[in-house]
C-alpha positions as YAML, in Angstrom:
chain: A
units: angstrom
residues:
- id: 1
  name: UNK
  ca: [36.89, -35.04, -50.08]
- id: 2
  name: UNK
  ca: [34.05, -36.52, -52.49]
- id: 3
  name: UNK
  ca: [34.66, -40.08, -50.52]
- id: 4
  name: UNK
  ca: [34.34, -38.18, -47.37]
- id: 5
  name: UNK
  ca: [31.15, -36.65, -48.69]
- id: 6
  name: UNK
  ca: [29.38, -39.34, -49.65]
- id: 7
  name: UNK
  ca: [30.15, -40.92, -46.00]
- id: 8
  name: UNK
  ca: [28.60, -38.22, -44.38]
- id: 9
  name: UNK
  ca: [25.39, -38.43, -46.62]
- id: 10
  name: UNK
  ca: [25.25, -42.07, -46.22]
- id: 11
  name: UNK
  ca: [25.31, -41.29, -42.61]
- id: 12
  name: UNK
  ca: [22.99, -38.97, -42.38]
- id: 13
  name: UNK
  ca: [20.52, -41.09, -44.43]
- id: 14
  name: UNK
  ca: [21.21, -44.05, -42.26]
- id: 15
  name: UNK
  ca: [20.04, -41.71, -39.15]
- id: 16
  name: UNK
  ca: [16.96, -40.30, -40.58]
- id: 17
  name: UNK
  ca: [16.11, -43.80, -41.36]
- id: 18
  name: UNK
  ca: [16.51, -44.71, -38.27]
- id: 19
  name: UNK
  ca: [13.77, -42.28, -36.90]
- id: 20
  name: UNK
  ca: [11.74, -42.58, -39.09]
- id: 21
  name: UNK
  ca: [9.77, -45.49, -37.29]
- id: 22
  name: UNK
  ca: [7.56, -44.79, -34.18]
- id: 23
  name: UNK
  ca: [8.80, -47.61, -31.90]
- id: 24
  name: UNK
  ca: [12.19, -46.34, -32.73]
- id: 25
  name: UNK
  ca: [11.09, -42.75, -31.15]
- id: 26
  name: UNK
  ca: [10.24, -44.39, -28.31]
- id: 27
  name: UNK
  ca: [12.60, -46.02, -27.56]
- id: 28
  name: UNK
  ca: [14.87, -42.73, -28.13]
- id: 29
  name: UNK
  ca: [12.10, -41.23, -25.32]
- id: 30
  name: UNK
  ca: [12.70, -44.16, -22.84]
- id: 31
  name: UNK
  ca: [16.69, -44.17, -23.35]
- id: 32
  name: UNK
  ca: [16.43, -40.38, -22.64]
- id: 33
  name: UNK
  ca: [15.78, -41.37, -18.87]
- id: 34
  name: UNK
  ca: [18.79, -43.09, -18.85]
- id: 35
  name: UNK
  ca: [20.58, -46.98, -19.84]
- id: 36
  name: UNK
  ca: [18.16, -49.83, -20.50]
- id: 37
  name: UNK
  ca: [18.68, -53.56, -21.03]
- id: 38
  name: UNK
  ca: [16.65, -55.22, -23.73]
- id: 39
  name: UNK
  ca: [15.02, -57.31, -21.20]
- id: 40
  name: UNK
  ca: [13.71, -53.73, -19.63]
- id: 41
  name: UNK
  ca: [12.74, -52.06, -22.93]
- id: 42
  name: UNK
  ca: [10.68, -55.35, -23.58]
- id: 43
  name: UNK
  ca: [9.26, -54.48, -20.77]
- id: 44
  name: UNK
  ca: [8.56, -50.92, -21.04]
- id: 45
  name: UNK
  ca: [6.66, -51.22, -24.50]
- id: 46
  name: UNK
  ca: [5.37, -54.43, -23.91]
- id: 47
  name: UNK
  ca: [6.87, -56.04, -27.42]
- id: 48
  name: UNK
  ca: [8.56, -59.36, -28.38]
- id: 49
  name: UNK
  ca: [12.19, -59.18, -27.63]
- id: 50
  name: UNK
  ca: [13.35, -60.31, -31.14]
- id: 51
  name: UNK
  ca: [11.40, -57.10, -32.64]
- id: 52
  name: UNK
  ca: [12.97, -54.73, -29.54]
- id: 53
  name: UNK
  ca: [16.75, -56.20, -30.81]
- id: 54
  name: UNK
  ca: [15.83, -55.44, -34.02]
- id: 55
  name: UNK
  ca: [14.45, -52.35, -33.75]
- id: 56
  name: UNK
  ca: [17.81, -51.67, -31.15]
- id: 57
  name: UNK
  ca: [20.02, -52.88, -33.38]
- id: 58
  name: UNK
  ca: [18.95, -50.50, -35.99]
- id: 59
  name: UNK
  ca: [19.54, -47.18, -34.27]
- id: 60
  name: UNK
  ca: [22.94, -48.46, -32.69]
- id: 61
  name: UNK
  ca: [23.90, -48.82, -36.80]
- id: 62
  name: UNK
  ca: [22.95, -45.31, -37.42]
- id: 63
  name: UNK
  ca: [24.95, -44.13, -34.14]
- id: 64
  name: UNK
  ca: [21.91, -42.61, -32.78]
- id: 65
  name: UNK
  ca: [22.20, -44.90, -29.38]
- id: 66
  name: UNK
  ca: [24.92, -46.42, -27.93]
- id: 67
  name: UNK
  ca: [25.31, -49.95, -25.76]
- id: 68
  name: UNK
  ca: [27.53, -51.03, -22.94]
- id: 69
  name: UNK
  ca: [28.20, -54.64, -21.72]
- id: 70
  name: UNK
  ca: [27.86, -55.08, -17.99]
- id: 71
  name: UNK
  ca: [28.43, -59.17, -17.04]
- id: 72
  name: UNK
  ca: [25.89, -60.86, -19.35]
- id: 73
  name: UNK
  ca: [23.64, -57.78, -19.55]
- id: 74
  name: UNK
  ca: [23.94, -54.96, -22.07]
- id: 75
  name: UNK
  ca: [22.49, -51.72, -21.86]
- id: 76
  name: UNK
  ca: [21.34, -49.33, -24.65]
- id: 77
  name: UNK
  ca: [22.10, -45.42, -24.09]
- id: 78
  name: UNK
  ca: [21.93, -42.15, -25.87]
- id: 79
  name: UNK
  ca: [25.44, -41.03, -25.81]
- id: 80
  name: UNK
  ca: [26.42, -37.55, -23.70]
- id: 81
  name: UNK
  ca: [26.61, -34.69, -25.69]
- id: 82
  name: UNK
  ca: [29.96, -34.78, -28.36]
- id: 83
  name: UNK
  ca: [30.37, -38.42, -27.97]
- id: 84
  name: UNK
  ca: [28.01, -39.72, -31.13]
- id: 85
  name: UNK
  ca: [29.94, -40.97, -33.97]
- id: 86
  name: UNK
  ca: [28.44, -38.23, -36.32]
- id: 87
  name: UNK
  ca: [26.99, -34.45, -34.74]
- id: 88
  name: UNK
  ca: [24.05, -34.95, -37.05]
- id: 89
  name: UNK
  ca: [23.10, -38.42, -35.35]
- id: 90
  name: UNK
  ca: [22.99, -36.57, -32.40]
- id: 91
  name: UNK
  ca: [21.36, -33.37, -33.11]
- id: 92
  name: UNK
  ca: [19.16, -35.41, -34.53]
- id: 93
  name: UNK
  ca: [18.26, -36.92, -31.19]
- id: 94
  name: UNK
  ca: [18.22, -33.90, -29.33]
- id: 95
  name: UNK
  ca: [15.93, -32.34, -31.86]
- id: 96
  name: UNK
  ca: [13.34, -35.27, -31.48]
- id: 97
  name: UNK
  ca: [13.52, -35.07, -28.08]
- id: 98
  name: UNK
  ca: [12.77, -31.47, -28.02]
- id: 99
  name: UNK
  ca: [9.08, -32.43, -28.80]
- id: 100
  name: UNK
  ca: [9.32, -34.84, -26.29]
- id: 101
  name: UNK
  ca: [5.59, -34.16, -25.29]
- id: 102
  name: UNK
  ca: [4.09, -34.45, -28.76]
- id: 103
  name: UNK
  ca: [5.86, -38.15, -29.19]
- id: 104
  name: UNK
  ca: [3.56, -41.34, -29.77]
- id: 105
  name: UNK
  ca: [2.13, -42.98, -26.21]
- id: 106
  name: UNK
  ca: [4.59, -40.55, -24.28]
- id: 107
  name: UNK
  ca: [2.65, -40.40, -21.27]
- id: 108
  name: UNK
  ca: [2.66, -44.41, -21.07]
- id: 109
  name: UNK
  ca: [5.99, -44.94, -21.73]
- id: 110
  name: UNK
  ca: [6.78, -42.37, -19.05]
- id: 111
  name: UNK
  ca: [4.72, -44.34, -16.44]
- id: 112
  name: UNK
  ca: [6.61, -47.58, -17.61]
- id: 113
  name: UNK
  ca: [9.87, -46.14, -17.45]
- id: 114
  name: UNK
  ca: [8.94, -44.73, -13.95]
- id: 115
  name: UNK
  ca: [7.73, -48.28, -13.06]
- id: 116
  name: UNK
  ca: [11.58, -49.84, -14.02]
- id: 117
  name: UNK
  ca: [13.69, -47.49, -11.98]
- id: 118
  name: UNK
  ca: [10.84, -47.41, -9.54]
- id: 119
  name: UNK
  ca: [12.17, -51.50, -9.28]
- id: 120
  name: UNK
  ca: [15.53, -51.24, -9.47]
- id: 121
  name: UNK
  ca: [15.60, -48.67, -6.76]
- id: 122
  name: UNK
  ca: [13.04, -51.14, -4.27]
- id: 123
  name: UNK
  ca: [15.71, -53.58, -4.86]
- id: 124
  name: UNK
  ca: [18.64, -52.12, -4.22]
- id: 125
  name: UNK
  ca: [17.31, -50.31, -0.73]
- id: 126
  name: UNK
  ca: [15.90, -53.63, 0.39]
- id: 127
  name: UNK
  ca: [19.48, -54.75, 0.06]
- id: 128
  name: UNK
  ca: [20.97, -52.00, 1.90]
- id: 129
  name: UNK
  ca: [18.13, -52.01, 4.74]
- id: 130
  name: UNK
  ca: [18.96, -55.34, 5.01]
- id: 131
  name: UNK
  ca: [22.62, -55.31, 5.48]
- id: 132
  name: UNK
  ca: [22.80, -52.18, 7.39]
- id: 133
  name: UNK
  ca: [23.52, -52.85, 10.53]
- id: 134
  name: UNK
  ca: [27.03, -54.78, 9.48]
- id: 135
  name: UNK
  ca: [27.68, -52.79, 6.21]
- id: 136
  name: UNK
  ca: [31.63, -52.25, 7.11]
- id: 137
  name: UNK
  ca: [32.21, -56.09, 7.45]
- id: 138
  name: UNK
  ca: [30.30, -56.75, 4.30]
- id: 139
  name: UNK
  ca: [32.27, -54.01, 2.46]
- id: 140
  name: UNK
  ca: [35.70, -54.96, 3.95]
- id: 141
  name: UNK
  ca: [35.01, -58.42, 2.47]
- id: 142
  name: UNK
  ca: [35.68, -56.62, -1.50]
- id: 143
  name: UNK
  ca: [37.50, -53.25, -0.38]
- id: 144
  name: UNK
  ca: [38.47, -51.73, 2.57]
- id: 145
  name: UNK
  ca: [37.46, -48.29, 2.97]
- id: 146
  name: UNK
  ca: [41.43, -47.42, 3.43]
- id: 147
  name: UNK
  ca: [42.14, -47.98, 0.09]
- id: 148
  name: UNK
  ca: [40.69, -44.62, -0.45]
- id: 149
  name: UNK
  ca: [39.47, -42.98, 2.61]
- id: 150
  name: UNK
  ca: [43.16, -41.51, 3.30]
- id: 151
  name: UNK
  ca: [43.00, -40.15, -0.01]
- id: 152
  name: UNK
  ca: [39.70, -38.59, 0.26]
- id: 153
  name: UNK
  ca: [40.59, -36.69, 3.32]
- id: 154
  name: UNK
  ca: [43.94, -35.53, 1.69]
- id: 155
  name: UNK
  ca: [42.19, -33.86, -1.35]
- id: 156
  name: UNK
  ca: [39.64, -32.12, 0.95]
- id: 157
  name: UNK
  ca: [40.04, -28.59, 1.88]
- id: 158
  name: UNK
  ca: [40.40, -28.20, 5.58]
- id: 159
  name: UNK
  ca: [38.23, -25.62, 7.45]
- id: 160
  name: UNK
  ca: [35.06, -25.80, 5.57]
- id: 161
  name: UNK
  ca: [31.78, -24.32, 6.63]
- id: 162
  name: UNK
  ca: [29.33, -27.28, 4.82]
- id: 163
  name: UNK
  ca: [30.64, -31.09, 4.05]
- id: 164
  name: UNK
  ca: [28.13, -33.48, 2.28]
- id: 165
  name: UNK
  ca: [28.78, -37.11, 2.11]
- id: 166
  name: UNK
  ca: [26.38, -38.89, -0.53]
- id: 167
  name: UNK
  ca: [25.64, -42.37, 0.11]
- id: 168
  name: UNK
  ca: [26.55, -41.72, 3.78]
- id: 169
  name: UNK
  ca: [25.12, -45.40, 4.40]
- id: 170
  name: UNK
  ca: [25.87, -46.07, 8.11]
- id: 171
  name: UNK
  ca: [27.98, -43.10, 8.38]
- id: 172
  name: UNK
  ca: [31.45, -44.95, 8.60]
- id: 173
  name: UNK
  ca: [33.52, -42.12, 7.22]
- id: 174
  name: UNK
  ca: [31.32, -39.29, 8.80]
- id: 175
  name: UNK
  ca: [33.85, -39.63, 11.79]
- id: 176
  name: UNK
  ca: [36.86, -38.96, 9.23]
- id: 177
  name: UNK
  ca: [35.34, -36.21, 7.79]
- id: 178
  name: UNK
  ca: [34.19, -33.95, 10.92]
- id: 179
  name: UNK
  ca: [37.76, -32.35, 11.42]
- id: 180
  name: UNK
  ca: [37.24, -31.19, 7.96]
- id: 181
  name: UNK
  ca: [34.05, -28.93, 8.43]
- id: 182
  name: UNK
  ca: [31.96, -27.28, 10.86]
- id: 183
  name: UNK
  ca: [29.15, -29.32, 9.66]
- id: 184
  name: UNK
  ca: [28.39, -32.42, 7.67]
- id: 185
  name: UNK
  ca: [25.31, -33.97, 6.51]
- id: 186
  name: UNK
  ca: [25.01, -37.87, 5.21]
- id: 187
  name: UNK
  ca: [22.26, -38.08, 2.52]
- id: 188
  name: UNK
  ca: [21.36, -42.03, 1.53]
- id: 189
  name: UNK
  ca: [18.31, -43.17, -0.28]
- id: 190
  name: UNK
  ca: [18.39, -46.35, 2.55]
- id: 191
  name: UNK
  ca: [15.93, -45.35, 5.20]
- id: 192
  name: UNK
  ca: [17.48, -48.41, 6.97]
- id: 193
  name: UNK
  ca: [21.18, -46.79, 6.87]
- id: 194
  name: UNK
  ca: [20.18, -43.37, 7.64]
- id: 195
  name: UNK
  ca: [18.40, -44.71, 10.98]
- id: 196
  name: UNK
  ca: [21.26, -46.51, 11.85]
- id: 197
  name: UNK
  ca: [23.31, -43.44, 11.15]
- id: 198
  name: UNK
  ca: [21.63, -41.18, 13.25]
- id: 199
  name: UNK
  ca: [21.95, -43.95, 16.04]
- id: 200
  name: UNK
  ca: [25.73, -43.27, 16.27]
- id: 201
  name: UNK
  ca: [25.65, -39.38, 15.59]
- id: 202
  name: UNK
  ca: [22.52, -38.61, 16.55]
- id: 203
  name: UNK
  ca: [23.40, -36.04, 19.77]
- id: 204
  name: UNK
  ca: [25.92, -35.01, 17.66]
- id: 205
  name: UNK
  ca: [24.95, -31.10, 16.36]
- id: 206
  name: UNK
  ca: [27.63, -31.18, 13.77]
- id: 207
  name: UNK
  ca: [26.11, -33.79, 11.23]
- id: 208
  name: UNK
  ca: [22.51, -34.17, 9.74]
- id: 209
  name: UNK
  ca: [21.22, -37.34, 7.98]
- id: 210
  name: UNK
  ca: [19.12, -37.09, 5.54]
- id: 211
  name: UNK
  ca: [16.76, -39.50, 3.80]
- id: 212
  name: UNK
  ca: [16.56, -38.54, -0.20]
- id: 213
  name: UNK
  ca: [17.22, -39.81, -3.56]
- id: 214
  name: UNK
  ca: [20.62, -38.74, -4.73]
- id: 215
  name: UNK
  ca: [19.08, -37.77, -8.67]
- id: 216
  name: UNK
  ca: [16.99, -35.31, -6.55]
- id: 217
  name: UNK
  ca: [18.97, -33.87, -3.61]
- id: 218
  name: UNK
  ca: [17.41, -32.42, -0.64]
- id: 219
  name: UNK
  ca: [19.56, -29.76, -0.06]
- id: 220
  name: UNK
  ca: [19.15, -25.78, -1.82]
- id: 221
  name: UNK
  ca: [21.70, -24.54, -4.85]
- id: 222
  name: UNK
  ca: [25.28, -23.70, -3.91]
- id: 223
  name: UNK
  ca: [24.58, -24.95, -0.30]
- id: 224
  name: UNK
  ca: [28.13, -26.82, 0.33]
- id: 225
  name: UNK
  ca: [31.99, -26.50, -0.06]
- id: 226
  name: UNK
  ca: [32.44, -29.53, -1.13]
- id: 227
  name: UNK
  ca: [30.83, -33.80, -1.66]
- id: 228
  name: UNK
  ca: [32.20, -36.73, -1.38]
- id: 229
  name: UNK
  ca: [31.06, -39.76, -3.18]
- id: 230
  name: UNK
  ca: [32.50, -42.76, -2.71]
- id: 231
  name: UNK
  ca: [31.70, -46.03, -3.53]
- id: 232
  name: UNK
  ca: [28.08, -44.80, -4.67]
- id: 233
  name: UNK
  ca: [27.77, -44.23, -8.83]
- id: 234
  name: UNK
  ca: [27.66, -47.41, -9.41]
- id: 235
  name: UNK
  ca: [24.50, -48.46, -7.52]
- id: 236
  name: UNK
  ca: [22.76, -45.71, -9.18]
- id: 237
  name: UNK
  ca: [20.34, -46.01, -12.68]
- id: 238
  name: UNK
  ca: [21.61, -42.87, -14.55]
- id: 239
  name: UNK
  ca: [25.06, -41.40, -12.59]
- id: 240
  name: UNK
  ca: [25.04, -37.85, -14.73]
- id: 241
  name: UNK
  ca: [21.80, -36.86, -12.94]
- id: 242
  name: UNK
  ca: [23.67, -37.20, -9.33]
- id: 243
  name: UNK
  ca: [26.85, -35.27, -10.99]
- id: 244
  name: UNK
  ca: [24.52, -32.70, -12.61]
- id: 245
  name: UNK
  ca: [23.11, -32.59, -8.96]
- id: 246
  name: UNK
  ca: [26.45, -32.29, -6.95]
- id: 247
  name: UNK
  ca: [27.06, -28.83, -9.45]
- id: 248
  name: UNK
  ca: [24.07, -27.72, -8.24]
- id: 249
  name: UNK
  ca: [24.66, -28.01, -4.58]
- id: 250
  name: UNK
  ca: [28.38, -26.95, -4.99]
- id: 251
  name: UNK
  ca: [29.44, -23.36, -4.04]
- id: 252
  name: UNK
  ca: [31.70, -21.96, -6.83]
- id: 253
  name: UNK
  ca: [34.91, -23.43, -6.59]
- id: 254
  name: UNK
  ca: [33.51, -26.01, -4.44]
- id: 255
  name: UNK
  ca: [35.51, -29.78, -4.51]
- id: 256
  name: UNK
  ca: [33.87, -33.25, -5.38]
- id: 257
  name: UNK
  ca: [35.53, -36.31, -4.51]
- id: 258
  name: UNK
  ca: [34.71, -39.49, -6.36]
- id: 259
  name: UNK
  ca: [35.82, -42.69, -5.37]
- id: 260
  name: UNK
  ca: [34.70, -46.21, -7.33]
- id: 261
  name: UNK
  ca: [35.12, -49.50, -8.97]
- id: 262
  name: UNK
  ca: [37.11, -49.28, -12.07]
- id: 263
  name: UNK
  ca: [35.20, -51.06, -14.96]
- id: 264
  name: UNK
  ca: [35.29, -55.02, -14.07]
- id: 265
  name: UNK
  ca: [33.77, -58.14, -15.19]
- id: 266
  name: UNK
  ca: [32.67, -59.99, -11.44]
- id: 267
  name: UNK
  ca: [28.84, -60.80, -12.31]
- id: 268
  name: UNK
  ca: [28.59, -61.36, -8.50]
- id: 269
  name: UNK
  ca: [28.63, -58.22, -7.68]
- id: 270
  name: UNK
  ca: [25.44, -57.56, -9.40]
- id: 271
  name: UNK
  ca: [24.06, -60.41, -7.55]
- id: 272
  name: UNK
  ca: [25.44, -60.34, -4.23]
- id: 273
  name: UNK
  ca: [25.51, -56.47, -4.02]
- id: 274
  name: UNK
  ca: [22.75, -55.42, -6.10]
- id: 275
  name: UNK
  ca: [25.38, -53.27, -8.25]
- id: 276
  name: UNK
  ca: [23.70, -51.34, -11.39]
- id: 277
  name: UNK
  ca: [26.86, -50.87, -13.16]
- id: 278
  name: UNK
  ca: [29.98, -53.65, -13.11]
- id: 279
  name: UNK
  ca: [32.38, -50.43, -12.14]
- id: 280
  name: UNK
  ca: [32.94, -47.25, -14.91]
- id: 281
  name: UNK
  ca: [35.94, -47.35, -17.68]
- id: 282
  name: UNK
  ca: [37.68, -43.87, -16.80]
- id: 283
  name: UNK
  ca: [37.25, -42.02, -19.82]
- id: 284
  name: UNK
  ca: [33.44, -42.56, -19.68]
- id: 285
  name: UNK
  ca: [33.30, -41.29, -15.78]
- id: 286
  name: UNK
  ca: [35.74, -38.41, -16.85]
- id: 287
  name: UNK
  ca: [33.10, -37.50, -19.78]
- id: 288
  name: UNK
  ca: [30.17, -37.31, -17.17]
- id: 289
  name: UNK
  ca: [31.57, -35.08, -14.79]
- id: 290
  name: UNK
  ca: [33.17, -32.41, -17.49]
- id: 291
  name: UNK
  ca: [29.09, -32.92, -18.96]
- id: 292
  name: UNK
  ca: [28.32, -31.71, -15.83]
- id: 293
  name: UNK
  ca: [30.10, -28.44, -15.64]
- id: 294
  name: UNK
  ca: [33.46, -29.47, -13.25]
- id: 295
  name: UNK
  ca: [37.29, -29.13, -13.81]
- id: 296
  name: UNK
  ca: [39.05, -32.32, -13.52]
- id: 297
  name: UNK
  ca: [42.11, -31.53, -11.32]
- id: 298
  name: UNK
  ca: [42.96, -35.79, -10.54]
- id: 299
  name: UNK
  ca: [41.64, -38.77, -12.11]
- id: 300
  name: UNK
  ca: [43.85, -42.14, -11.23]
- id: 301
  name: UNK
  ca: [43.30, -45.53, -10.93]
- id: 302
  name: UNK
  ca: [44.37, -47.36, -7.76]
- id: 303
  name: UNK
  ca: [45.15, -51.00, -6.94]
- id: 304
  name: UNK
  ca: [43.65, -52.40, -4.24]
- id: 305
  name: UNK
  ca: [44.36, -55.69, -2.23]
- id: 306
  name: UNK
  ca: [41.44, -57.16, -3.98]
- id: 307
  name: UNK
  ca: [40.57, -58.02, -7.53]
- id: 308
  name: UNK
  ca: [39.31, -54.93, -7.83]
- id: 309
  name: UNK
  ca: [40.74, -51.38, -8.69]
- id: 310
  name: UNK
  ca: [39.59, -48.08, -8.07]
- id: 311
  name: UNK
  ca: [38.87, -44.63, -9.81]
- id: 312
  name: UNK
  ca: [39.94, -41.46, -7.73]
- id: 313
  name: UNK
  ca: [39.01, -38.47, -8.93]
- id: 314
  name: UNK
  ca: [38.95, -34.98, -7.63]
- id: 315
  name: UNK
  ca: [36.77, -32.07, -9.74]
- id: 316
  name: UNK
  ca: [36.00, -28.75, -8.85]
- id: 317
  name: UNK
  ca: [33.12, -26.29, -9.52]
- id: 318
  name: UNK
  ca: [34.72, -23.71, -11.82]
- id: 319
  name: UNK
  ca: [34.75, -19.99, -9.96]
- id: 320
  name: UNK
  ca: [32.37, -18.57, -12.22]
- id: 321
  name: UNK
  ca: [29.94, -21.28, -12.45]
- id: 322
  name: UNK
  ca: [26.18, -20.57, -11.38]
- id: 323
  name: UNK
  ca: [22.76, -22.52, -11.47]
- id: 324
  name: UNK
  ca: [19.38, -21.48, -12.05]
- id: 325
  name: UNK
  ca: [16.88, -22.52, -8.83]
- id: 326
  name: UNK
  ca: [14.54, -25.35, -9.84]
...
């Protein structure tokens, strides 16, 4: 008990430590827009690198941040809610944060931060405008959407009023899907996808496509039975904003149905394909979508014919769930 004791306090010295340095708040601000590599945070506050490691380095020792290795990259976090080492390293977060407007050069570091995923996001749609036109043959080439589309359409609920598909891209499975529900609507953040899209459904009074950013849907609360993801997440900067999204969206007892890579270590990917995250380990996926609100009823991983395997996993909205209108 005493040994246990003086862990704790050496803990929570270590974490108010920590905080106690101004760069070190601000760097808790930027990581509360999401994960960050060092190269980005260098960025952001416009320091040496070997001070930003430091400094990094420092609050991943107190357990106030956490980092994940993606390739050759690693990205600091703040860790969801019950997944710090100690409750008071994270409390103590959250209670910073709370006076997120009163923190040192806020305002600038917002603009910064803005400024990165601002990049990442021109990036990755002048990838997919580029590619959209031929986006099954450059998909089959790493997975074919069979590995998962049958499965998709099996966990679906049949004779559903409103289907959304996020990350419609060209709208490949948007034929697959249209038995399922009266109407559909593709969202992509890929102006380039969505007018190709609307090319091959456009007469089509079933399906919408809309252009959007999937951290910000277009679409009013509890307007859908049920979303499909599926082979999106990991092209996005912070996944638990879409998934906090989707709940919002969802009718109660609505059903999500993820599909993606399983965590991997193919640096191409991030090359080739523009890919934010080098696939998701299970547990960490699972974490985000209970964060969110949902009721895991599946979560599997599949083998594929490529190197790759995938993550299937089916959640639903609980019954009495609600959300509050922006």
């Amino acid at each position: 008990m005493i040994a246990t004791q003086s862990q704790t306090s050496s803990r929570i010295l270590s974490a108010t430590k920590a905080v106690s340095d101004e760069t070190r708040i601000r760097i808790l601000h930027i990581l509360s827009s999401g994960a960050f590599s060092v190269n980005e945070v260098v960025e952001i506050l416009g320091m040496g690198q070997s001070r930003i490691s430091r400094h990094l380095k420092i609050l991943t020792d107190a357990g106030i941040i956490q980092n994940r290795k993606e390739g050759s990259l690693v990205y600091s976090y703040l860790p969801e809610s019950g997944q710090s080492s100690t409750r008071f390293s994270e409390e103590l977060a959250q209670f910073i944060l709370s006076y997120k407007e009163d923190l040192p050069y806020r305002e600038r570091d917002q603009r910064m931060v803005a400024s990165i995923l601002e990049k990442r996001e021109r990036k990755t749609n002048r990838f997919f405008d580029t590619v959209a036109e031929n986006w099954e043959s450059v998909q089959d080439e790493q997975i074919q959407a069979r590995a998962y589309r049958d499965w998709v359409l099996q966990e679906l609920p049949n004779n559903q009023t409103e289907l959304v598909d996020l990350g419609c891209g060209p709208g490949l499975l948007i034929p697959y899907l249209l038995p399922k529900a009266k109407h559909i609507t593709g969202i992509d953040a890929s102006s380039k996808m969505i007018e190709t899209a609307k090319k091959s459904f456009g007469n089509n009074s079933s399906v919408q496509f809309l252009n959007g950013h999937l951290e910000n849907l277009p679409l009013s609360d509890e307007a859908c039975d049920s979303v499909v993801a599926s082979m999106v997440l990991h092209h996005i900067s912070h996944p638990p904003t879409v998934l906090q999204e989707v709940f919002r969206i969802l009718k109660p007892g609505g059903v999500f149905c993820i599909v993606d890579l399983e965590k991997h270590n193919q640096e191409y990917m991030r090359d080739s394909f523009l890919d934010l995250w080098l696939g998701f380990e299970q547990e960490l996926l699972e974490s985000w979508i209970t964060n969110a609100g949902f009721s895991i009823e599946i979560s599997k991983k599949v083998k594929t014919d490529s190197f790759f395997k995938i993550l299937q996993i089916k959640a639903t909205k609980k019954e009495d769930s609600y959300v509050h209108s922006h």
